[in-house]
């Protein structure tokens, strides 16, 4: 047996080790997947926040150019001198330095007003813009629409301005008497937009995939070389990108990359801690199996002792059942002797005393019979006991043809022997009195018994009948009646109290009692 145990333990140890280390590898893979997912979510949230900022800046510029369009339309409608309109545009650029140029272009493409915030002065030399792409597209817009150009470098006199100035142009058409009269535009220094990406690892590409802001160190104003399809050996993307469309005007791209170094550091730390835990667990299992084998040697002796104890407990239960059975039989013998003795007595009063003594003996015999038949030798189901006791008394004293109903209302109630016997004798006396006096010359009535659980070990019992009731001349606490005296004595034995309930018809008692601690 010992050799088989060693072989089994060895096989189990090997299987357990395989499971532990396989689970460790799976946990590492899952951890890597989770931290990569966290980085992906963080990167995508960062891109989403950046997009929200761009949209907010776009909406502000859109409102500004729309405002200037309404302002100039009003000036043209009221024939306001162009000089005054120029001053208004100049004041606007003085207030908001994000814009470096404001222009009014007629419907043929010639600049009429041009204000530059470098010196807040009117440029006298106007340029022809009819060939520019933004001019052609604005001509197709409806009143109130706003055109936004691609982000590119500002061009003056067909030459890229140096130093470089990233520029976005906002234009809206001007209508006079429902006819296109020209357009007003603002040139935004896009640096104010791109500054929102500071301290963030984000790169911005215009619609031509040219780099206008780089968190990757790419060369500005050149076509990006980034391969967005690149993945690592685990299949995770190197870059996360987000396409931005400003109401269909422009399609831009912003992208970032996960913190690969942080992922590698976290993964290395987690691997180290996981492998250490797996090693400790393996050693622990080995020690555990060694202890189990040691305990196995002692287990035989313990099992032998347990078997002996179980046999003795079974013997004890059998003996207790036999004792309860014999006590019940002896009580029945005593009851039978009393019945036999009473058959030689002609005095009905003395006969009655013998009969009531039999009832008292029977109340105890029922308890021992229920204990004998119960699996639990320490307690009985008191609701079942009460029904059996009361039914027996009704049948014995009134016969089966009388309509004396019994109603027992009880929660799940189990009481020990030391409590059951005196309480059973008390119930026996009360029901006997009800049948003897309460239903005297009455063939129909009801006996009610109700138990309530209070705070342990306290209980409450309502018991009574709807019969004739007590005579007003009888003091139930001071009486020569053996039954009532016995009821009071048993109440004291149960550390309780008895009160007569005069609110009900008939005779009713409210009895509080305690479960007596059983001494074994």
Short mmCIF file of C-alpha atoms in Angstrom, two decimals:
data_model
loop_
_atom_site.label_atom_id
_atom_site.label_comp_id
_atom_site.label_asym_id
_atom_site.label_seq_id
_atom_site.Cartn_x
_atom_site.Cartn_y
_atom_site.Cartn_z
CA UNK A 1 0.00 0.00 0.00
CA UNK A 2 2.83 2.39 0.90
CA UNK A 3 4.62 1.73 -2.41
CA UNK A 4 1.47 2.42 -4.40
CA UNK A 5 1.00 5.66 -2.50
CA UNK A 6 4.54 6.79 -3.35
CA UNK A 7 4.02 6.02 -7.06
CA UNK A 8 0.66 7.81 -7.10
CA UNK A 9 2.12 10.84 -5.29
CA UNK A 10 5.01 11.03 -7.79
CA UNK A 11 2.65 10.93 -10.76
CA UNK A 12 0.43 13.58 -9.19
CA UNK A 13 3.49 15.76 -8.46
CA UNK A 14 4.62 15.60 -12.07
CA UNK A 15 1.13 16.35 -13.41
CA UNK A 16 0.78 19.25 -10.98
CA UNK A 17 4.15 20.69 -11.99
CA UNK A 18 3.17 20.57 -15.67
CA UNK A 19 -0.12 22.31 -14.88
CA UNK A 20 1.58 24.99 -12.72
CA UNK A 21 4.21 25.90 -15.30
CA UNK A 22 1.74 25.76 -18.18
CA UNK A 23 -0.61 28.09 -16.28
CA UNK A 24 2.35 30.40 -15.56
CA UNK A 25 3.14 30.67 -19.27
CA UNK A 26 -0.53 31.27 -20.06
CA UNK A 27 -0.74 33.98 -17.37
CA UNK A 28 2.31 35.73 -18.84
CA UNK A 29 0.74 35.66 -22.30
CA UNK A 30 -2.53 37.02 -20.90
CA UNK A 31 -0.68 39.73 -18.97
CA UNK A 32 1.18 40.75 -22.12
CA UNK A 33 -2.09 40.88 -24.01
CA UNK A 34 -3.73 42.98 -21.28
CA UNK A 35 -0.95 45.57 -20.93
CA UNK A 36 -0.77 45.84 -24.72
CA UNK A 37 -4.53 46.38 -24.76
CA UNK A 38 -4.19 49.06 -22.06
CA UNK A 39 -1.51 50.81 -24.10
CA UNK A 40 -3.72 50.57 -27.20
CA UNK A 41 -6.70 52.06 -25.36
CA UNK A 42 -4.48 54.82 -23.92
CA UNK A 43 -3.07 55.63 -27.37
CA UNK A 44 -6.50 55.65 -29.02
CA UNK A 45 -7.93 57.86 -26.26
CA UNK A 46 -4.99 60.23 -26.74
CA UNK A 47 -5.73 60.39 -30.48
CA UNK A 48 -9.44 60.90 -29.79
CA UNK A 49 -8.67 63.80 -27.40
CA UNK A 50 -6.36 65.33 -30.01
CA UNK A 51 -9.11 65.06 -32.63
CA UNK A 52 -11.56 66.76 -30.25
CA UNK A 53 -9.14 69.64 -29.77
CA UNK A 54 -8.73 70.05 -33.54
CA UNK A 55 -12.49 70.05 -34.02
CA UNK A 56 -12.88 72.69 -31.32
CA UNK A 57 -10.25 74.92 -32.94
CA UNK A 58 -11.87 74.34 -36.33
CA UNK A 59 -15.29 75.40 -35.01
CA UNK A 60 -13.80 78.59 -33.53
CA UNK A 61 -12.14 79.55 -36.83
CA UNK A 62 -15.31 78.67 -38.74
CA UNK A 63 -17.36 81.00 -36.52
CA UNK A 64 -14.76 83.77 -36.88
CA UNK A 65 -14.72 83.74 -40.69
CA UNK A 66 -18.54 83.50 -40.76
CA UNK A 67 -18.68 86.53 -38.46
CA UNK A 68 -16.35 88.52 -40.74
CA UNK A 69 -18.41 87.44 -43.76
CA UNK A 70 -21.60 88.80 -42.16
CA UNK A 71 -19.76 91.97 -41.15
CA UNK A 72 -18.42 92.68 -44.66
CA UNK A 73 -21.77 91.81 -46.27
CA UNK A 74 -23.36 94.43 -44.04
CA UNK A 75 -20.67 96.98 -44.95
CA UNK A 76 -21.17 96.32 -48.67
CA UNK A 77 -24.93 96.50 -48.32
CA UNK A 78 -24.68 99.88 -46.55
CA UNK A 79 -21.95 101.11 -48.94
CA UNK A 80 -19.49 101.51 -46.07
CA UNK A 81 -16.11 102.85 -47.34
CA UNK A 82 -13.53 100.08 -47.89
CA UNK A 83 -11.13 101.99 -45.68
CA UNK A 84 -13.39 101.49 -42.69
CA UNK A 85 -13.81 97.79 -43.52
CA UNK A 86 -10.02 97.45 -43.70
CA UNK A 87 -9.73 98.99 -40.25
CA UNK A 88 -12.26 96.47 -38.87
CA UNK A 89 -10.24 93.57 -40.28
CA UNK A 90 -7.05 95.07 -38.88
CA UNK A 91 -8.62 95.39 -35.43
CA UNK A 92 -9.72 91.76 -35.61
CA UNK A 93 -6.15 90.61 -36.32
CA UNK A 94 -4.90 92.76 -33.45
CA UNK A 95 -7.28 90.98 -31.11
CA UNK A 96 -6.61 87.39 -32.25
CA UNK A 97 -2.95 86.77 -33.10
CA UNK A 98 -3.63 83.21 -34.25
CA UNK A 99 -4.53 84.66 -37.65
CA UNK A 100 -1.83 86.45 -39.64
CA UNK A 101 -3.83 87.59 -42.66
CA UNK A 102 -7.37 88.69 -43.56
CA UNK A 103 -8.52 89.30 -47.14
CA UNK A 104 -11.49 90.34 -49.22
CA UNK A 105 -11.36 88.98 -52.78
CA UNK A 106 -13.83 89.97 -55.47
CA UNK A 107 -15.71 87.48 -57.65
CA UNK A 108 -13.01 87.70 -60.35
CA UNK A 109 -10.19 86.66 -58.04
CA UNK A 110 -8.56 90.05 -57.31
CA UNK A 111 -7.76 91.07 -53.75
CA UNK A 112 -9.67 94.17 -52.69
CA UNK A 113 -8.61 94.25 -49.05
CA UNK A 114 -5.57 92.56 -47.60
CA UNK A 115 -4.48 93.04 -43.98
CA UNK A 116 -1.42 91.41 -42.45
CA UNK A 117 -0.93 91.39 -38.69
CA UNK A 118 2.85 91.66 -38.94
CA UNK A 119 2.52 95.44 -38.89
CA UNK A 120 -1.29 95.77 -38.84
CA UNK A 121 -1.15 97.83 -42.02
CA UNK A 122 -2.96 97.60 -45.35
CA UNK A 123 -0.87 96.04 -48.10
CA UNK A 124 -1.07 98.32 -51.11
CA UNK A 125 -0.03 95.76 -53.67
CA UNK A 126 -2.88 93.35 -54.16
CA UNK A 127 -2.46 89.96 -55.80
CA UNK A 128 -4.58 88.00 -58.24
CA UNK A 129 -5.87 84.77 -56.63
CA UNK A 130 -8.24 83.59 -59.33
CA UNK A 131 -5.98 80.68 -60.22
CA UNK A 132 -5.74 79.39 -56.66
CA UNK A 133 -7.61 76.19 -55.79
CA UNK A 134 -9.33 77.62 -52.75
CA UNK A 135 -10.77 80.51 -54.86
CA UNK A 136 -12.32 78.11 -57.35
CA UNK A 137 -13.91 75.97 -54.64
CA UNK A 138 -15.35 78.92 -52.71
CA UNK A 139 -17.16 80.07 -55.88
CA UNK A 140 -19.28 76.88 -55.66
CA UNK A 141 -20.35 77.39 -52.03
CA UNK A 142 -23.74 78.54 -50.85
CA UNK A 143 -24.29 81.51 -48.59
CA UNK A 144 -23.14 80.71 -45.03
CA UNK A 145 -20.88 77.81 -46.08
CA UNK A 146 -17.24 77.81 -45.01
CA UNK A 147 -14.33 76.34 -46.96
CA UNK A 148 -11.21 75.12 -45.17
CA UNK A 149 -8.05 74.55 -47.17
CA UNK A 150 -5.48 71.87 -46.73
CA UNK A 151 -2.72 72.56 -44.23
CA UNK A 152 0.35 73.68 -46.18
CA UNK A 153 3.13 76.26 -46.08
CA UNK A 154 2.17 79.87 -46.72
CA UNK A 155 2.91 81.10 -50.28
CA UNK A 156 3.54 84.74 -51.16
CA UNK A 157 4.01 85.76 -54.81
CA UNK A 158 4.11 82.08 -55.83
CA UNK A 159 7.02 81.41 -53.43
CA UNK A 160 6.95 79.47 -50.13
CA UNK A 161 7.41 81.94 -47.30
CA UNK A 162 10.56 81.55 -45.19
CA UNK A 163 10.69 81.02 -42.29
CA UNK A 164 8.10 78.33 -42.86
CA UNK A 165 4.63 79.12 -41.68
CA UNK A 166 2.09 76.21 -41.63
CA UNK A 167 -1.16 77.73 -42.87
CA UNK A 168 -4.84 76.86 -43.04
CA UNK A 169 -7.18 79.17 -44.97
CA UNK A 170 -10.82 79.72 -44.06
CA UNK A 171 -13.05 81.32 -46.71
CA UNK A 172 -16.74 82.08 -46.95
CA UNK A 173 -18.58 83.62 -49.94
CA UNK A 174 -20.00 87.18 -49.85
CA UNK A 175 -23.39 87.73 -51.42
CA UNK A 176 -25.02 91.04 -52.25
CA UNK A 177 -28.61 91.10 -53.44
CA UNK A 178 -28.50 87.27 -53.66
CA UNK A 179 -25.55 87.36 -56.05
CA UNK A 180 -21.97 86.28 -55.37
CA UNK A 181 -19.94 89.45 -54.80
CA UNK A 182 -16.68 87.91 -53.64
CA UNK A 183 -15.26 86.12 -50.62
CA UNK A 184 -13.63 86.88 -47.28
CA UNK A 185 -10.84 84.74 -45.86
CA UNK A 186 -8.64 84.29 -42.81
CA UNK A 187 -5.18 82.73 -42.90
CA UNK A 188 -4.61 80.77 -39.70
CA UNK A 189 -1.10 80.21 -38.44
CA UNK A 190 -1.54 76.43 -37.93
CA UNK A 191 1.22 76.48 -35.33
CA UNK A 192 -1.47 77.49 -32.82
CA UNK A 193 -3.33 74.27 -33.64
CA UNK A 194 -0.27 72.07 -33.65
CA UNK A 195 0.87 73.44 -30.29
CA UNK A 196 -2.03 71.50 -28.76
CA UNK A 197 0.05 68.33 -29.37
CA UNK A 198 2.93 69.52 -27.18
CA UNK A 199 4.14 66.99 -24.60
CA UNK A 200 2.26 64.28 -26.50
CA UNK A 201 3.78 61.61 -28.68
CA UNK A 202 1.55 62.50 -31.65
CA UNK A 203 2.44 63.13 -35.31
CA UNK A 204 0.19 65.17 -37.63
CA UNK A 205 -0.04 64.54 -41.39
CA UNK A 206 -1.93 66.77 -43.83
CA UNK A 207 -4.06 65.37 -46.65
CA UNK A 208 -0.89 64.86 -48.76
CA UNK A 209 0.67 62.75 -45.94
CA UNK A 210 3.22 65.51 -45.29
CA UNK A 211 4.54 65.82 -41.74
CA UNK A 212 3.49 69.11 -40.12
CA UNK A 213 4.04 68.07 -36.49
CA UNK A 214 6.16 65.14 -35.37
CA UNK A 215 6.34 63.34 -32.09
CA UNK A 216 8.46 60.68 -33.81
CA UNK A 217 11.32 62.90 -34.96
CA UNK A 218 10.29 62.75 -38.62
CA UNK A 219 11.45 65.52 -40.94
CA UNK A 220 8.89 68.33 -41.13
CA UNK A 221 7.16 69.24 -44.38
CA UNK A 222 8.21 65.99 -46.07
CA UNK A 223 6.14 62.97 -47.02
CA UNK A 224 6.02 60.48 -44.13
CA UNK A 225 7.94 57.22 -44.36
CA UNK A 226 5.95 55.57 -41.57
CA UNK A 227 4.57 52.09 -42.29
CA UNK A 228 1.27 51.91 -40.40
CA UNK A 229 0.93 48.17 -41.11
CA UNK A 230 4.09 47.29 -39.16
CA UNK A 231 3.55 44.79 -36.30
CA UNK A 232 5.78 43.24 -33.65
CA UNK A 233 6.44 39.47 -33.31
CA UNK A 234 3.29 39.08 -31.20
CA UNK A 235 1.12 40.63 -33.91
CA UNK A 236 0.62 43.95 -32.06
CA UNK A 237 0.62 47.17 -34.08
CA UNK A 238 3.61 49.52 -33.85
CA UNK A 239 1.45 52.55 -34.63
CA UNK A 240 -2.14 53.64 -33.98
CA UNK A 241 -3.66 56.17 -36.35
CA UNK A 242 -6.87 58.16 -36.62
CA UNK A 243 -8.29 59.74 -39.77
CA UNK A 244 -9.79 63.22 -39.29
CA UNK A 245 -12.38 64.74 -41.60
CA UNK A 246 -13.53 68.31 -40.92
CA UNK A 247 -17.07 68.14 -42.31
CA UNK A 248 -15.67 66.59 -45.49
CA UNK A 249 -13.40 69.59 -46.22
CA UNK A 250 -10.06 67.95 -45.44
CA UNK A 251 -8.79 64.48 -44.54
CA UNK A 252 -5.89 64.55 -42.12
CA UNK A 253 -4.12 61.84 -40.14
CA UNK A 254 -2.79 61.80 -36.60
CA UNK A 255 -0.87 58.85 -35.24
CA UNK A 256 1.09 57.71 -32.21
CA UNK A 257 2.77 54.56 -31.01
CA UNK A 258 2.47 52.55 -27.77
CA UNK A 259 5.13 52.78 -25.10
CA UNK A 260 7.05 49.67 -26.16
CA UNK A 261 9.74 50.16 -23.49
CA UNK A 262 7.15 50.32 -20.70
CA UNK A 263 5.45 47.17 -22.02
CA UNK A 264 8.77 45.30 -22.10
CA UNK A 265 9.69 46.41 -18.57
CA UNK A 266 6.31 45.42 -17.14
CA UNK A 267 6.42 42.09 -18.97
CA UNK A 268 9.94 41.31 -17.69
CA UNK A 269 8.95 42.13 -14.11
CA UNK A 270 5.79 40.05 -14.34
CA UNK A 271 7.71 37.11 -15.82
CA UNK A 272 10.20 37.21 -12.96
CA UNK A 273 7.52 37.32 -10.25
CA UNK A 274 5.42 34.62 -11.98
CA UNK A 275 8.33 32.20 -12.39
CA UNK A 276 9.42 32.77 -8.77
CA UNK A 277 5.86 32.05 -7.61
CA UNK A 278 5.71 28.91 -9.76
CA UNK A 279 9.04 27.70 -8.33
CA UNK A 280 7.96 28.36 -4.75
CA UNK A 281 4.65 26.59 -5.42
CA UNK A 282 6.48 23.58 -6.89
CA UNK A 283 8.72 23.31 -3.83
CA UNK A 284 5.69 23.80 -1.59
CA UNK A 285 3.82 20.96 -3.28
CA UNK A 286 6.86 18.71 -2.88
CA UNK A 287 7.00 19.50 0.84
CA UNK A 288 3.25 19.05 1.07
CA UNK A 289 3.42 15.60 -0.49
CA UNK A 290 6.24 14.69 1.93
CA UNK A 291 4.06 15.77 4.85
CA UNK A 292 1.10 13.85 3.41
CA UNK A 293 3.19 10.70 3.23
CA UNK A 294 4.31 11.20 6.83
CA UNK A 295 0.74 11.73 7.95
CA UNK A 296 -0.36 8.68 6.01
CA UNK A 297 1.64 6.46 8.35
CA UNK A 298 -0.20 7.89 11.31
CA UNK A 299 -3.54 7.84 9.53
CA UNK A 300 -3.99 4.11 9.95
CA UNK A 301 -3.90 4.44 13.71
CA UNK A 302 -6.26 7.44 13.60
CA UNK A 303 -8.69 5.54 11.36
CA UNK A 304 -8.64 2.66 13.77
CA UNK A 305 -9.41 4.99 16.67
CA UNK A 306 -12.19 6.71 14.68
CA UNK A 307 -13.72 3.36 13.84
CA UNK A 308 -13.65 2.37 17.51
CA UNK A 309 -15.22 5.68 18.54
CA UNK A 310 -17.90 5.36 15.86
CA UNK A 311 -18.76 1.84 17.02
CA UNK A 312 -19.03 3.08 20.60
CA UNK A 313 -21.21 6.01 19.55
CA UNK A 314 -23.44 3.65 17.60
CA UNK A 315 -23.60 1.42 20.63
CA UNK A 316 -24.45 4.42 22.79
CA UNK A 317 -27.24 5.52 20.44
CA UNK A 318 -28.61 1.99 20.35
CA UNK A 319 -28.45 1.84 24.13
CA UNK A 320 -30.18 5.21 24.50
CA UNK A 321 -32.91 4.14 22.12
CA UNK A 322 -33.33 0.93 24.07
CA UNK A 323 -33.48 2.90 27.32
CA UNK A 324 -36.16 5.26 25.95
CA UNK A 325 -38.05 2.26 24.61
CA UNK A 326 -37.91 0.50 27.96
CA UNK A 327 -38.87 3.65 29.86
CA UNK A 328 -41.86 4.04 27.56
CA UNK A 329 -42.80 0.37 28.12
CA UNK A 330 -42.37 0.71 31.89
CA UNK A 331 -44.53 3.84 31.94
CA UNK A 332 -47.17 1.95 29.96
CA UNK A 333 -46.94 -0.93 32.48
CA UNK A 334 -47.46 1.56 35.30
CA UNK A 335 -50.42 3.05 33.43
CA UNK A 336 -51.84 -0.42 32.90
CA UNK A 337 -51.41 -1.25 36.61
CA UNK A 338 -53.20 1.95 37.56
CA UNK A 339 -55.98 1.05 35.13
CA UNK A 340 -56.19 -2.48 36.59
CA UNK A 341 -56.18 -1.15 40.14
CA UNK A 342 -58.88 1.40 39.37
CA UNK A 343 -61.15 -1.36 38.05
CA UNK A 344 -61.52 -2.60 41.67
CA UNK A 345 -62.48 0.87 42.93
CA UNK A 346 -66.14 1.80 42.95
CA UNK A 347 -65.72 5.43 44.01
CA UNK A 348 -65.84 7.54 40.79
CA UNK A 349 -63.83 10.39 42.30
CA UNK A 350 -60.95 8.08 43.25
CA UNK A 351 -61.24 6.38 39.86
CA UNK A 352 -60.86 9.79 38.25
CA UNK A 353 -57.66 10.40 40.21
CA UNK A 354 -56.24 7.13 38.89
CA UNK A 355 -57.29 8.05 35.34
CA UNK A 356 -55.71 11.53 35.48
CA UNK A 357 -52.53 9.96 36.81
CA UNK A 358 -52.59 7.68 33.76
CA UNK A 359 -52.87 10.76 31.51
CA UNK A 360 -49.83 12.29 33.19
CA UNK A 361 -47.86 9.08 32.78
CA UNK A 362 -48.96 8.87 29.13
CA UNK A 363 -47.69 12.43 28.45
CA UNK A 364 -44.21 11.28 29.51
CA UNK A 365 -44.44 7.97 27.68
CA UNK A 366 -45.17 9.74 24.38
CA UNK A 367 -41.96 11.78 24.78
CA UNK A 368 -39.84 8.67 25.28
CA UNK A 369 -41.53 6.98 22.34
CA UNK A 370 -40.76 9.96 20.06
CA UNK A 371 -37.13 10.02 21.23
CA UNK A 372 -36.89 6.31 20.55
CA UNK A 373 -38.18 6.75 16.99
CA UNK A 374 -36.26 9.97 16.26
CA UNK A 375 -32.83 10.20 14.61
CA UNK A 376 -31.96 12.97 17.08
CA UNK A 377 -31.90 11.43 20.57
CA UNK A 378 -31.56 14.80 22.32
CA UNK A 379 -34.65 16.70 21.06
CA UNK A 380 -38.20 16.07 19.81
CA UNK A 381 -40.42 17.93 17.38
CA UNK A 382 -42.68 19.61 19.89
CA UNK A 383 -45.47 20.54 17.51
CA UNK A 384 -45.91 16.86 16.56
CA UNK A 385 -45.73 15.87 20.22
CA UNK A 386 -48.38 18.43 21.23
CA UNK A 387 -50.77 17.24 18.49
CA UNK A 388 -50.36 13.59 19.53
CA UNK A 389 -50.78 14.34 23.25
CA UNK A 390 -53.84 16.57 22.81
CA UNK A 391 -55.50 14.22 20.31
CA UNK A 392 -55.03 11.27 22.69
CA UNK A 393 -56.56 13.22 25.59
CA UNK A 394 -59.55 14.36 23.50
CA UNK A 395 -60.20 10.82 22.30
CA UNK A 396 -59.78 9.31 25.79
CA UNK A 397 -61.91 11.85 27.65
CA UNK A 398 -64.55 12.78 25.06
CA UNK A 399 -64.58 9.86 22.69
CA UNK A 400 -64.41 9.94 18.92
CA UNK A 401 -68.01 11.09 18.38
CA UNK A 402 -67.54 14.52 20.02
CA UNK A 403 -66.62 17.53 17.82
CA UNK A 404 -63.73 18.92 19.83
CA UNK A 405 -61.35 20.46 17.30
CA UNK A 406 -57.66 20.87 17.91
CA UNK A 407 -55.56 23.69 16.39
CA UNK A 408 -51.78 23.66 16.93
CA UNK A 409 -49.78 26.57 15.46
CA UNK A 410 -46.02 26.33 15.83
CA UNK A 411 -42.81 27.30 14.07
CA UNK A 412 -40.10 24.65 13.69
CA UNK A 413 -39.68 23.88 17.40
CA UNK A 414 -37.44 21.21 18.91
CA UNK A 415 -37.03 20.90 22.70
CA UNK A 416 -34.82 18.69 24.84
CA UNK A 417 -35.98 16.05 27.31
CA UNK A 418 -35.53 18.18 30.45
CA UNK A 419 -37.87 20.80 28.97
CA UNK A 420 -40.28 18.49 27.16
CA UNK A 421 -41.39 16.50 30.22
CA UNK A 422 -42.51 19.36 32.51
CA UNK A 423 -43.97 21.30 29.58
CA UNK A 424 -45.84 18.17 28.45
CA UNK A 425 -47.25 17.65 31.95
CA UNK A 426 -48.36 21.29 32.00
CA UNK A 427 -50.13 20.95 28.65
CA UNK A 428 -51.68 17.68 29.86
CA UNK A 429 -53.13 19.40 32.94
CA UNK A 430 -54.50 22.40 30.99
CA UNK A 431 -56.16 20.26 28.30
CA UNK A 432 -57.50 17.84 30.94
CA UNK A 433 -59.11 20.78 32.77
CA UNK A 434 -60.51 22.11 29.47
CA UNK A 435 -62.10 18.76 28.63
CA UNK A 436 -63.28 18.13 32.20
CA UNK A 437 -64.63 21.57 33.08
CA UNK A 438 -64.53 23.80 29.97
CA UNK A 439 -66.51 21.40 27.81
CA UNK A 440 -68.65 19.92 30.58
CA UNK A 441 -71.94 18.93 29.02
CA UNK A 442 -70.65 20.40 25.72
CA UNK A 443 -69.95 18.18 22.73
CA UNK A 444 -68.55 20.83 20.40
CA UNK A 445 -65.64 23.25 20.83
CA UNK A 446 -62.05 24.06 20.04
CA UNK A 447 -58.72 23.81 21.83
CA UNK A 448 -55.93 26.04 20.50
CA UNK A 449 -52.20 25.84 21.20
CA UNK A 450 -49.70 28.27 19.73
CA UNK A 451 -45.92 28.45 20.28
CA UNK A 452 -43.73 31.48 19.55
CA UNK A 453 -39.95 31.73 19.68
CA UNK A 454 -38.60 34.67 21.66
CA UNK A 455 -34.98 35.53 22.26
CA UNK A 456 -33.29 32.20 23.08
CA UNK A 457 -33.81 30.43 25.48
CA UNK A 458 -37.24 32.05 25.97
CA UNK A 459 -40.48 30.82 24.40
CA UNK A 460 -44.14 31.83 24.55
CA UNK A 461 -47.16 29.51 24.57
CA UNK A 462 -50.81 30.48 24.08
CA UNK A 463 -53.12 27.65 25.16
CA UNK A 464 -56.83 27.57 25.86
CA UNK A 465 -60.34 26.59 24.89
CA UNK A 466 -63.60 28.30 23.94
CA UNK A 467 -65.59 26.38 26.55
CA UNK A 468 -67.42 27.51 29.70
CA UNK A 469 -64.50 29.37 31.20
CA UNK A 470 -63.52 29.95 34.82
CA UNK A 471 -66.04 30.85 37.44
CA UNK A 472 -65.51 34.41 38.73
CA UNK A 473 -65.32 32.92 42.24
CA UNK A 474 -62.20 30.89 41.44
CA UNK A 475 -58.75 32.43 41.84
CA UNK A 476 -56.61 30.35 39.51
CA UNK A 477 -53.43 31.30 41.40
CA UNK A 478 -54.74 30.29 44.84
CA UNK A 479 -56.72 27.11 44.54
CA UNK A 480 -56.75 23.69 46.12
CA UNK A 481 -56.98 22.03 42.68
CA UNK A 482 -54.07 19.64 42.18
CA UNK A 483 -54.08 20.31 38.45
CA UNK A 484 -53.71 24.10 38.81
CA UNK A 485 -51.12 23.73 41.55
CA UNK A 486 -49.18 21.38 39.31
CA UNK A 487 -49.41 23.90 36.43
CA UNK A 488 -47.93 26.67 38.63
CA UNK A 489 -45.18 24.38 39.93
CA UNK A 490 -44.22 23.27 36.42
CA UNK A 491 -44.17 26.91 35.25
CA UNK A 492 -41.68 27.73 38.02
CA UNK A 493 -39.63 24.65 37.09
CA UNK A 494 -39.40 26.02 33.52
CA UNK A 495 -38.33 29.46 34.86
CA UNK A 496 -41.45 30.95 33.33
CA UNK A 497 -44.62 32.83 34.12
CA UNK A 498 -48.31 32.10 33.59
CA UNK A 499 -51.07 34.65 33.03
CA UNK A 500 -54.77 34.13 32.42
CA UNK A 501 -55.99 35.82 29.23
CA UNK A 502 -59.41 37.30 29.98
CA UNK A 503 -59.78 38.92 26.54
CA UNK A 504 -60.84 35.62 24.97
CA UNK A 505 -64.01 33.58 25.48
CA UNK A 506 -63.44 30.44 27.50
CA UNK A 507 -60.22 29.73 29.37
CA UNK A 508 -56.91 30.89 27.90
CA UNK A 509 -53.39 31.09 29.32
CA UNK A 510 -50.30 32.97 28.20
CA UNK A 511 -47.23 31.11 29.43
CA UNK A 512 -43.60 32.10 29.03
CA UNK A 513 -40.92 29.48 29.65
CA UNK A 514 -37.27 28.74 29.04
CA UNK A 515 -35.59 25.71 27.56
CA UNK A 516 -33.83 24.05 30.48
CA UNK A 517 -30.16 23.44 29.86
CA UNK A 518 -29.73 19.72 29.63
CA UNK A 519 -27.03 18.20 31.78
CA UNK A 520 -25.57 15.09 30.17
#
